[in-house]
Amino acid sequence: MMRKMGIALALLVLVCGVAICVGNYALTPSQVLQALGHTQTPAGMVVALRVVRLVAVVLVGAGLSMAGATYQAVFANGLASPNVLGVATGASVGAAFAILCGWPLWAVEGCAFISGLATVSLTLTLSRLLPQKQTLNLVLAGMIAGGLATSCLGLIKYIADPQDQLQSIVFWELGSFAKVDQTALTVIAPVLSLAGGFLLAARWRLNALTLDDDAIVALGLSPRANRNAMVVAATLLTAASVCLCGEVGWVGLVVPHLARSFVGSDNRRVLPLTAVIGATVLLTADTFARSVSVNDIPLSIITGFIGVPVLIVILLRRQPLGL
Amino acid sequence: MDYELTAKNLAFAYPHRPALFTQAQLQVPQGHILVLLGPNGIGKSTLLGCLTGRLQPLSGQVCIAGVDLASLNARQRAARLAVVAQTGGRGSTLSVQDYLLLGRVSQHGLFGQPDAADRQCVAQALARVGQSQLAPLSLATLSGGQKQLVMIAAALVQAAQILVLDEPTAALDLKNQALVLRLLQSLKHDGKTIIVTTHDPNQATLIADSIAILQAQHLEQITVSQLSAARLEALYQTPIDAVWHGQRPVYLIKGVDPS
């Protein structure tokens, strides 16, 4: 495990180095080192902006991946992820509503969290109401809740001012770190760090939550209290990520399976590795998104192109979506 | 503390269904094995559910060491009572070692991690069921028999004084059946209170200190010597013969001729 974690961390550091150097204003490593701390120079300003963006991307990549791994463990369902459960779209509804009302960033974050939690609750309730108990129920319920959230989002976009608010909502719906600044990061980073830290610290308990309720009770734990705590933390991660960069698909679904293919099912190992791989994957995608054209390519397009083949390979190589 | 398990006037019925049992009484002293016999679908697993707190009886009370089970929280129950269910570990792809470590999870806080003592406890439990070599394997790759032995090890990791096992030998070959029966006897001598269900009355006469028979909504606790072919015929509604092997009766199914 330590060796695999070491390789993953080394890869993340390497990608961080590349991300600082490349872009529309390319810098050599020595120029980056000289520019550090000199924010008055053009190179220094570019490095400072890229560092802020890099920190945001790493936190969101780690956060979305850990949220996906947590949902998959808590619902004992390898298909669960922030997007499949409708949480990401649900959080987008709350955030778009707050933008429509012209509220400040903390209110956008709060609305995203509440609507994200409401969506995951709706998904869970619907999946339990479906007559046949099967893995697919959660996905079907997620489609229904996500569909409702999409309609609500459409309504907000229809009402929104096309000169200002609509652009902001649409840009943000496609997923991008282009508008991340230090102020936004200062507000969101503590939320991501706290929720992610909570899940990392409680990761052993996630193993117990993959069992059925009777088995969890027999181990001396409360299934409801423990599941609720984990779902709240994962939803907070998703909502905070949505606030920072909008919706980014695939990362929360695919990265936990990728981590499991390296270290098995034990969440004590899966969660830290998932965080590092998620950060690396999203940073790679974001660096590509801002380097290949003058305008950023929306992130969900790139994560989709990466996520689909990776998921196919995982499905072909191992037990389908096992935990 | 004397870990005796008692049940008084237990009754249970699923919604819109007739009662599975009423006025059920049991007394299992510490260091005793009680074997529960009854035909398929009569409510043995449901009765175990009531005895372990998994199901809420319609009436009656279950006490461990004189303390009402209903007054204990999940953590307090797990410290006193471990369950080996027929479906234990189903669907899990955790390794055997990681699964067994969960038996200690309630002894740590929310942010706790297993320590060296926990790992040693797991190693000892696996050694006791003779399956140390399974530690690194995934639960999903085990045979039914191996999984059953691992589930018994999981109950040992929990270090509870009362063990409740639902048909622990059902999926096992003869060698592993003997291993489990010897293990239960050994645990009894360690002072564990054990309740076990089985469909094999010969296993009951081998290990039981007393036998509980669940039949037609009625639970009766008898001594081993009170078990007879006639009682078993009435219980299972099929002809049964008893042949004597030394001082011990061996029960055989009658009416099935060799082809």
mmCIF file of N, CA and C in Angstrom, chain B residues 27-139:
data_model
loop_
_atom_site.group_PDB
_atom_site.id
_atom_site.type_symbol
_atom_site.label_atom_id
_atom_site.label_comp_id
_atom_site.label_asym_id
_atom_site.label_seq_id
_atom_site.Cartn_x
_atom_site.Cartn_y
_atom_site.Cartn_z
ATOM 1 N N GLN B 27 -34.032 -20.748 29.316
ATOM 2 C CA GLN B 27 -33.011 -20.403 30.306
ATOM 3 C C GLN B 27 -31.722 -21.096 29.894
ATOM 4 N N VAL B 28 -30.700 -20.311 29.588
ATOM 5 C CA VAL B 28 -29.409 -20.878 29.171
ATOM 6 C C VAL B 28 -28.335 -20.358 30.128
ATOM 7 N N PRO B 29 -27.918 -21.195 31.081
ATOM 8 C CA PRO B 29 -26.892 -20.744 32.033
ATOM 9 C C PRO B 29 -25.546 -20.525 31.346
ATOM 10 N N GLN B 30 -24.678 -19.760 31.993
ATOM 11 C CA GLN B 30 -23.338 -19.543 31.434
ATOM 12 C C GLN B 30 -22.606 -20.883 31.338
ATOM 13 N N GLY B 31 -21.870 -21.063 30.228
ATOM 14 C CA GLY B 31 -21.114 -22.298 30.043
ATOM 15 C C GLY B 31 -21.977 -23.453 29.577
ATOM 16 N N HIS B 32 -23.168 -23.154 29.050
ATOM 17 C CA HIS B 32 -24.052 -24.202 28.528
ATOM 18 C C HIS B 32 -24.282 -23.997 27.028
ATOM 19 N N ILE B 33 -24.589 -25.118 26.360
ATOM 20 C CA ILE B 33 -24.998 -25.043 24.953
ATOM 21 C C ILE B 33 -26.469 -25.433 24.859
ATOM 22 N N LEU B 34 -27.265 -24.538 24.292
ATOM 23 C CA LEU B 34 -28.662 -24.862 24.002
ATOM 24 C C LEU B 34 -28.794 -25.035 22.492
ATOM 25 N N VAL B 35 -29.360 -26.192 22.082
ATOM 26 C CA VAL B 35 -29.588 -26.419 20.648
ATOM 27 C C VAL B 35 -31.077 -26.249 20.361
ATOM 28 N N LEU B 36 -31.381 -25.443 19.364
ATOM 29 C CA LEU B 36 -32.778 -25.178 18.987
ATOM 30 C C LEU B 36 -33.123 -26.024 17.768
ATOM 31 N N LEU B 37 -34.147 -26.866 17.912
ATOM 32 C CA LEU B 37 -34.597 -27.725 16.816
ATOM 33 C C LEU B 37 -35.990 -27.298 16.361
ATOM 34 N N GLY B 38 -36.249 -27.484 15.074
ATOM 35 C CA GLY B 38 -37.580 -27.174 14.550
ATOM 36 C C GLY B 38 -37.556 -27.297 13.047
ATOM 37 N N PRO B 39 -38.684 -27.650 12.429
ATOM 38 C CA PRO B 39 -38.698 -27.806 10.968
ATOM 39 C C PRO B 39 -38.503 -26.470 10.251
ATOM 40 N N ASN B 40 -38.255 -26.551 8.947
ATOM 41 C CA ASN B 40 -38.078 -25.343 8.129
ATOM 42 C C ASN B 40 -39.290 -24.424 8.235
ATOM 43 N N GLY B 41 -39.055 -23.127 8.350
ATOM 44 C CA GLY B 41 -40.141 -22.144 8.314
ATOM 45 C C GLY B 41 -40.939 -22.032 9.593
ATOM 46 N N ILE B 42 -40.515 -22.720 10.658
ATOM 47 C CA ILE B 42 -41.307 -22.706 11.889
ATOM 48 C C ILE B 42 -41.035 -21.445 12.719
ATOM 49 N N GLY B 43 -39.874 -20.784 12.442
ATOM 50 C CA GLY B 43 -39.583 -19.528 13.164
ATOM 51 C C GLY B 43 -38.316 -19.578 14.008
ATOM 52 N N LYS B 44 -37.419 -20.516 13.718
ATOM 53 C CA LYS B 44 -36.185 -20.603 14.524
ATOM 54 C C LYS B 44 -35.340 -19.331 14.380
ATOM 55 N N SER B 45 -35.139 -18.904 13.129
ATOM 56 C CA SER B 45 -34.316 -17.705 12.906
ATOM 57 C C SER B 45 -34.991 -16.475 13.498
ATOM 58 N N THR B 46 -36.342 -16.453 13.446
ATOM 59 C CA THR B 46 -37.078 -15.332 14.045
ATOM 60 C C THR B 46 -36.893 -15.319 15.553
ATOM 61 N N LEU B 47 -36.950 -16.524 16.153
ATOM 62 C CA LEU B 47 -36.742 -16.609 17.605
ATOM 63 C C LEU B 47 -35.333 -16.115 17.956
ATOM 64 N N LEU B 48 -34.338 -16.520 17.152
ATOM 65 C CA LEU B 48 -32.975 -16.024 17.395
ATOM 66 C C LEU B 48 -32.931 -14.508 17.258
ATOM 67 N N GLY B 49 -33.689 -13.977 16.279
ATOM 68 C CA GLY B 49 -33.751 -12.522 16.095
ATOM 69 C C GLY B 49 -34.255 -11.828 17.353
ATOM 70 N N CYS B 50 -35.265 -12.423 18.002
ATOM 71 C CA CYS B 50 -35.790 -11.837 19.248
ATOM 72 C C CYS B 50 -34.778 -11.984 20.388
ATOM 73 N N LEU B 51 -34.085 -13.118 20.418
ATOM 74 C CA LEU B 51 -33.121 -13.352 21.504
ATOM 75 C C LEU B 51 -31.908 -12.433 21.397
ATOM 76 N N THR B 52 -31.604 -11.984 20.168
ATOM 77 C CA THR B 52 -30.420 -11.138 19.976
ATOM 78 C C THR B 52 -30.763 -9.651 19.876
ATOM 79 N N GLY B 53 -32.062 -9.323 19.912
ATOM 80 C CA GLY B 53 -32.451 -7.920 19.830
ATOM 81 C C GLY B 53 -32.608 -7.410 18.410
ATOM 82 N N ARG B 54 -32.401 -8.274 17.405
ATOM 83 C CA ARG B 54 -32.569 -7.851 16.012
ATOM 84 C C ARG B 54 -34.039 -7.588 15.723
ATOM 85 N N LEU B 55 -34.918 -8.389 16.335
ATOM 86 C CA LEU B 55 -36.365 -8.211 16.168
ATOM 87 C C LEU B 55 -36.989 -7.851 17.513
ATOM 88 N N GLN B 56 -38.008 -7.031 17.450
ATOM 89 C CA GLN B 56 -38.709 -6.612 18.659
ATOM 90 C C GLN B 56 -39.882 -7.558 18.896
ATOM 91 N N PRO B 57 -39.888 -8.346 19.996
ATOM 92 C CA PRO B 57 -41.024 -9.250 20.220
ATOM 93 C C PRO B 57 -42.309 -8.474 20.524
ATOM 94 N N LEU B 58 -43.447 -9.116 20.228
ATOM 95 C CA LEU B 58 -44.726 -8.462 20.528
ATOM 96 C C LEU B 58 -44.899 -8.312 22.033
ATOM 97 N N SER B 59 -44.423 -9.316 22.759
ATOM 98 C CA SER B 59 -44.461 -9.241 24.220
ATOM 99 C C SER B 59 -43.326 -10.086 24.767
ATOM 100 N N GLY B 60 -43.076 -9.950 26.055
ATOM 101 C CA GLY B 60 -42.035 -10.737 26.696
ATOM 102 C C GLY B 60 -40.734 -9.982 26.838
ATOM 103 N N GLN B 61 -39.749 -10.672 27.400
ATOM 104 C CA GLN B 61 -38.493 -10.006 27.763
ATOM 105 C C GLN B 61 -37.328 -10.981 27.614
ATOM 106 N N VAL B 62 -36.217 -10.458 27.118
ATOM 107 C CA VAL B 62 -34.978 -11.236 27.053
ATOM 108 C C VAL B 62 -33.973 -10.559 27.978
ATOM 109 N N CYS B 63 -33.340 -11.345 28.842
ATOM 110 C CA CYS B 63 -32.354 -10.768 29.764
ATOM 111 C C CYS B 63 -31.008 -11.455 29.607
ATOM 112 N N ILE B 64 -29.950 -10.661 29.668
ATOM 113 C CA ILE B 64 -28.583 -11.177 29.705
ATOM 114 C C ILE B 64 -27.992 -10.759 31.041
ATOM 115 N N ALA B 65 -27.570 -11.758 31.803
ATOM 116 C CA ALA B 65 -27.015 -11.489 33.143
ATOM 117 C C ALA B 65 -27.988 -10.614 33.944
ATOM 118 N N GLY B 66 -29.263 -10.878 33.801
ATOM 119 C CA GLY B 66 -30.280 -10.158 34.564
ATOM 120 C C GLY B 66 -30.643 -8.792 34.022
ATOM 121 N N VAL B 67 -29.982 -8.353 32.940
ATOM 122 C CA VAL B 67 -30.255 -7.024 32.375
ATOM 123 C C VAL B 67 -31.143 -7.179 31.138
ATOM 124 N N ASP B 68 -32.221 -6.392 31.098
ATOM 125 C CA ASP B 68 -33.142 -6.449 29.963
ATOM 126 C C ASP B 68 -32.407 -6.048 28.678
ATOM 127 N N LEU B 69 -32.467 -6.917 27.661
ATOM 128 C CA LEU B 69 -31.778 -6.654 26.393
ATOM 129 C C LEU B 69 -32.264 -5.352 25.754
ATOM 130 N N ALA B 70 -33.571 -5.059 25.930
ATOM 131 C CA ALA B 70 -34.149 -3.855 25.311
ATOM 132 C C ALA B 70 -33.566 -2.575 25.892
ATOM 133 N N SER B 71 -32.976 -2.660 27.092
ATOM 134 C CA SER B 71 -32.428 -1.451 27.725
ATOM 135 C C SER B 71 -30.989 -1.172 27.276
ATOM 136 N N LEU B 72 -30.406 -2.095 26.502
ATOM 137 C CA LEU B 72 -29.014 -1.928 26.070
ATOM 138 C C LEU B 72 -28.969 -1.294 24.681
ATOM 139 N N ASN B 73 -27.970 -0.433 24.449
ATOM 140 C CA ASN B 73 -27.788 0.094 23.087
ATOM 141 C C ASN B 73 -26.998 -0.911 22.242
ATOM 142 N N ALA B 74 -26.858 -0.610 20.943
ATOM 143 C CA ALA B 74 -26.232 -1.576 20.023
ATOM 144 C C ALA B 74 -24.818 -1.938 20.476
ATOM 145 N N ARG B 75 -24.068 -0.948 20.942
ATOM 146 C CA ARG B 75 -22.687 -1.200 21.361
ATOM 147 C C ARG B 75 -22.631 -2.108 22.595
ATOM 148 N N GLN B 76 -23.528 -1.849 23.563
ATOM 149 C CA GLN B 76 -23.559 -2.673 24.778
ATOM 150 C C GLN B 76 -23.970 -4.108 24.457
ATOM 151 N N ARG B 77 -24.920 -4.242 23.509
ATOM 152 C CA ARG B 77 -25.356 -5.580 23.086
ATOM 153 C C ARG B 77 -24.203 -6.335 22.428
ATOM 154 N N ALA B 78 -23.489 -5.633 21.519
ATOM 155 C CA ALA B 78 -22.397 -6.291 20.788
ATOM 156 C C ALA B 78 -21.290 -6.737 21.740
ATOM 157 N N ALA B 79 -21.126 -6.028 22.854
ATOM 158 C CA ALA B 79 -20.097 -6.416 23.824
ATOM 159 C C ALA B 79 -20.485 -7.678 24.576
ATOM 160 N N ARG B 80 -21.792 -7.976 24.628
ATOM 161 C CA ARG B 80 -22.267 -9.145 25.385
ATOM 162 C C ARG B 80 -22.622 -10.317 24.494
ATOM 163 N N LEU B 81 -22.996 -10.020 23.237
ATOM 164 C CA LEU B 81 -23.631 -11.047 22.419
ATOM 165 C C LEU B 81 -23.164 -10.961 20.965
ATOM 166 N N ALA B 82 -22.664 -12.075 20.436
ATOM 167 C CA ALA B 82 -22.221 -12.098 19.030
ATOM 168 C C ALA B 82 -23.094 -13.071 18.239
ATOM 169 N N VAL B 83 -23.385 -12.706 16.998
ATOM 170 C CA VAL B 83 -24.312 -13.486 16.169
ATOM 171 C C VAL B 83 -23.573 -14.033 14.947
ATOM 172 N N VAL B 84 -23.771 -15.318 14.666
ATOM 173 C CA VAL B 84 -23.280 -15.891 13.408
ATOM 174 C C VAL B 84 -24.514 -16.195 12.555
ATOM 175 N N ALA B 85 -24.801 -15.283 11.607
ATOM 176 C CA ALA B 85 -26.006 -15.430 10.780
ATOM 177 C C ALA B 85 -25.709 -16.317 9.574
ATOM 178 N N GLN B 86 -26.770 -16.874 8.988
ATOM 179 C CA GLN B 86 -26.590 -17.725 7.799
ATOM 180 C C GLN B 86 -26.067 -16.929 6.616
ATOM 181 N N THR B 87 -26.390 -15.629 6.578
ATOM 182 C CA THR B 87 -26.017 -14.809 5.418
ATOM 183 C C THR B 87 -24.851 -13.880 5.726
ATOM 184 N N GLY B 88 -24.105 -14.145 6.780
ATOM 185 C CA GLY B 88 -23.016 -13.254 7.196
ATOM 186 C C GLY B 88 -22.023 -13.001 6.069
ATOM 187 N N GLY B 89 -21.638 -11.750 5.891
ATOM 188 C CA GLY B 89 -20.606 -11.390 4.913
ATOM 189 C C GLY B 89 -21.052 -11.467 3.467
ATOM 190 N N ARG B 90 -22.352 -11.687 3.231
ATOM 191 C CA ARG B 90 -22.830 -11.836 1.847
ATOM 192 C C ARG B 90 -22.579 -10.550 1.047
ATOM 193 N N GLY B 91 -22.029 -10.692 -0.136
ATOM 194 C CA GLY B 91 -21.814 -9.547 -1.018
ATOM 195 C C GLY B 91 -20.553 -8.756 -0.726
ATOM 196 N N SER B 92 -19.885 -9.028 0.411
ATOM 197 C CA SER B 92 -18.696 -8.246 0.756
ATOM 198 C C SER B 92 -17.476 -8.766 0.000
ATOM 199 N N THR B 93 -16.639 -7.846 -0.455
ATOM 200 C CA THR B 93 -15.398 -8.245 -1.115
ATOM 201 C C THR B 93 -14.181 -7.854 -0.270
ATOM 202 N N LEU B 94 -14.432 -7.517 1.006
ATOM 203 C CA LEU B 94 -13.313 -7.231 1.913
ATOM 204 C C LEU B 94 -12.462 -8.490 2.073
ATOM 205 N N SER B 95 -11.197 -8.310 2.436
ATOM 206 C CA SER B 95 -10.391 -9.492 2.745
ATOM 207 C C SER B 95 -10.878 -10.055 4.083
ATOM 208 N N VAL B 96 -10.552 -11.324 4.327
ATOM 209 C CA VAL B 96 -10.993 -11.966 5.576
ATOM 210 C C VAL B 96 -10.476 -11.172 6.770
ATOM 211 N N GLN B 97 -9.205 -10.768 6.733
ATOM 212 C CA GLN B 97 -8.632 -10.030 7.865
ATOM 213 C C GLN B 97 -9.362 -8.700 8.078
ATOM 214 N N ASP B 98 -9.627 -7.969 6.996
ATOM 215 C CA ASP B 98 -10.304 -6.674 7.133
ATOM 216 C C ASP B 98 -11.735 -6.850 7.642
ATOM 217 N N TYR B 99 -12.396 -7.935 7.183
ATOM 218 C CA TYR B 99 -13.757 -8.205 7.655
ATOM 219 C C TYR B 99 -13.752 -8.519 9.156
ATOM 220 N N LEU B 100 -12.810 -9.377 9.569
ATOM 221 C CA LEU B 100 -12.772 -9.776 10.976
ATOM 222 C C LEU B 100 -12.438 -8.595 11.888
ATOM 223 N N LEU B 101 -11.609 -7.684 11.400
ATOM 224 C CA LEU B 101 -11.263 -6.506 12.217
ATOM 225 C C LEU B 101 -12.504 -5.701 12.590
ATOM 226 N N LEU B 102 -13.542 -5.783 11.751
ATOM 227 C CA LEU B 102 -14.772 -5.029 12.040
ATOM 228 C C LEU B 102 -15.425 -5.482 13.343
ATOM 229 N N GLY B 103 -15.105 -6.678 13.789
ATOM 230 C CA GLY B 103 -15.615 -7.148 15.083
ATOM 231 C C GLY B 103 -15.152 -6.265 16.233
ATOM 232 N N ARG B 104 -14.117 -5.470 16.010
ATOM 233 C CA ARG B 104 -13.578 -4.593 17.059
ATOM 234 C C ARG B 104 -13.954 -3.124 16.832
ATOM 235 N N VAL B 105 -14.710 -2.853 15.763
ATOM 236 C CA VAL B 105 -14.923 -1.451 15.369
ATOM 237 C C VAL B 105 -15.678 -0.654 16.425
ATOM 238 N N SER B 106 -16.617 -1.300 17.130
ATOM 239 C CA SER B 106 -17.404 -0.541 18.110
ATOM 240 C C SER B 106 -16.598 -0.252 19.374
ATOM 241 N N GLN B 107 -15.428 -0.885 19.516
ATOM 242 C CA GLN B 107 -14.590 -0.608 20.685
ATOM 243 C C GLN B 107 -13.705 0.620 20.472
ATOM 244 N N HIS B 108 -13.760 1.153 19.258
ATOM 245 C CA HIS B 108 -13.009 2.381 18.938
ATOM 246 C C HIS B 108 -14.013 3.494 18.654
ATOM 247 N N GLY B 109 -13.553 4.731 18.715
ATOM 248 C CA GLY B 109 -14.410 5.864 18.389
ATOM 249 C C GLY B 109 -14.621 5.972 16.884
ATOM 250 N N LEU B 110 -15.383 7.004 16.502
ATOM 251 C CA LEU B 110 -15.705 7.211 15.085
ATOM 252 C C LEU B 110 -14.440 7.319 14.229
ATOM 253 N N PHE B 111 -13.406 7.955 14.785
ATOM 254 C CA PHE B 111 -12.178 8.167 14.010
ATOM 255 C C PHE B 111 -11.096 7.134 14.342
ATOM 256 N N GLY B 112 -11.490 6.047 15.013
ATOM 257 C CA GLY B 112 -10.509 5.044 15.422
ATOM 258 C C GLY B 112 -9.994 4.218 14.255
ATOM 259 N N GLN B 113 -8.808 3.663 14.458
ATOM 260 C CA GLN B 113 -8.214 2.742 13.485
ATOM 261 C C GLN B 113 -7.797 1.482 14.243
ATOM 262 N N PRO B 114 -7.833 0.314 13.589
ATOM 263 C CA PRO B 114 -7.432 -0.919 14.289
ATOM 264 C C PRO B 114 -5.969 -0.868 14.703
ATOM 265 N N ASP B 115 -5.674 -1.426 15.896
ATOM 266 C CA ASP B 115 -4.292 -1.411 16.387
ATOM 267 C C ASP B 115 -3.730 -2.842 16.426
ATOM 268 N N ALA B 116 -2.522 -2.958 16.970
ATOM 269 C CA ALA B 116 -1.838 -4.258 16.996
ATOM 270 C C ALA B 116 -2.651 -5.288 17.788
ATOM 271 N N ALA B 117 -3.292 -4.846 18.882
ATOM 272 C CA ALA B 117 -4.091 -5.766 19.702
ATOM 273 C C ALA B 117 -5.267 -6.316 18.892
ATOM 274 N N ASP B 118 -5.883 -5.461 18.083
ATOM 275 C CA ASP B 118 -6.995 -5.904 17.235
ATOM 276 C C ASP B 118 -6.515 -6.954 16.229
ATOM 277 N N ARG B 119 -5.370 -6.671 15.611
ATOM 278 C CA ARG B 119 -4.837 -7.614 14.604
ATOM 279 C C ARG B 119 -4.464 -8.948 15.250
ATOM 280 N N GLN B 120 -3.944 -8.890 16.472
ATOM 281 C CA GLN B 120 -3.591 -10.125 17.175
ATOM 282 C C GLN B 120 -4.853 -10.931 17.500
ATOM 283 N N CYS B 121 -5.888 -10.215 17.889
ATOM 284 C CA CYS B 121 -7.169 -10.863 18.207
ATOM 285 C C CYS B 121 -7.725 -11.585 16.972
ATOM 286 N N VAL B 122 -7.609 -10.934 15.812
ATOM 287 C CA VAL B 122 -8.069 -11.542 14.552
ATOM 288 C C VAL B 122 -7.240 -12.790 14.231
ATOM 289 N N ALA B 123 -5.925 -12.689 14.397
ATOM 290 C CA ALA B 123 -5.046 -13.828 14.102
ATOM 291 C C ALA B 123 -5.389 -15.010 15.010
ATOM 292 N N GLN B 124 -5.662 -14.720 16.294
ATOM 293 C CA GLN B 124 -6.002 -15.788 17.243
ATOM 294 C C GLN B 124 -7.328 -16.449 16.877
ATOM 295 N N ALA B 125 -8.305 -15.625 16.491
ATOM 296 C CA ALA B 125 -9.629 -16.170 16.143
ATOM 297 C C ALA B 125 -9.529 -17.062 14.905
ATOM 298 N N LEU B 126 -8.772 -16.607 13.906
ATOM 299 C CA LEU B 126 -8.611 -17.416 12.693
ATOM 300 C C LEU B 126 -7.877 -18.723 13.000
ATOM 301 N N ALA B 127 -6.869 -18.636 13.875
ATOM 302 C CA ALA B 127 -6.132 -19.854 14.255
ATOM 303 C C ALA B 127 -7.059 -20.823 14.982
ATOM 304 N N ARG B 128 -7.963 -20.269 15.784
ATOM 305 C CA ARG B 128 -8.856 -21.139 16.564
ATOM 306 C C ARG B 128 -9.825 -21.911 15.672
ATOM 307 N N VAL B 129 -10.222 -21.325 14.546
ATOM 308 C CA VAL B 129 -11.100 -22.072 13.627
ATOM 309 C C VAL B 129 -10.266 -22.790 12.551
ATOM 310 N N GLY B 130 -8.931 -22.758 12.705
ATOM 311 C CA GLY B 130 -8.052 -23.517 11.810
ATOM 312 C C GLY B 130 -7.965 -22.952 10.407
ATOM 313 N N GLN B 131 -8.153 -21.635 10.261
ATOM 314 C CA GLN B 131 -8.194 -21.059 8.909
ATOM 315 C C GLN B 131 -7.264 -19.849 8.767
ATOM 316 N N SER B 132 -6.115 -19.886 9.415
ATOM 317 C CA SER B 132 -5.192 -18.733 9.370
ATOM 318 C C SER B 132 -4.783 -18.384 7.938
ATOM 319 N N GLN B 133 -4.736 -19.422 7.087
ATOM 320 C CA GLN B 133 -4.263 -19.185 5.706
ATOM 321 C C GLN B 133 -5.255 -18.337 4.907
ATOM 322 N N LEU B 134 -6.482 -18.160 5.406
ATOM 323 C CA LEU B 134 -7.484 -17.400 4.645
ATOM 324 C C LEU B 134 -7.345 -15.883 4.831
ATOM 325 N N ALA B 135 -6.542 -15.443 5.796
ATOM 326 C CA ALA B 135 -6.499 -14.018 6.185
ATOM 327 C C ALA B 135 -6.424 -13.046 5.003
ATOM 328 N N PRO B 136 -5.535 -13.258 4.023
ATOM 329 C CA PRO B 136 -5.434 -12.235 2.961
ATOM 330 C C PRO B 136 -6.461 -12.380 1.848
ATOM 331 N N LEU B 137 -7.234 -13.465 1.844
ATOM 332 C CA LEU B 137 -8.150 -13.712 0.714
ATOM 333 C C LEU B 137 -9.413 -12.869 0.813
ATOM 334 N N SER B 138 -10.021 -12.596 -0.346
ATOM 335 C CA SER B 138 -11.292 -11.861 -0.370
ATOM 336 C C SER B 138 -12.426 -12.797 0.053
ATOM 337 N N LEU B 139 -13.364 -12.260 0.835
ATOM 338 C CA LEU B 139 -14.530 -13.062 1.263
ATOM 339 C C LEU B 139 -15.262 -13.636 0.050
#
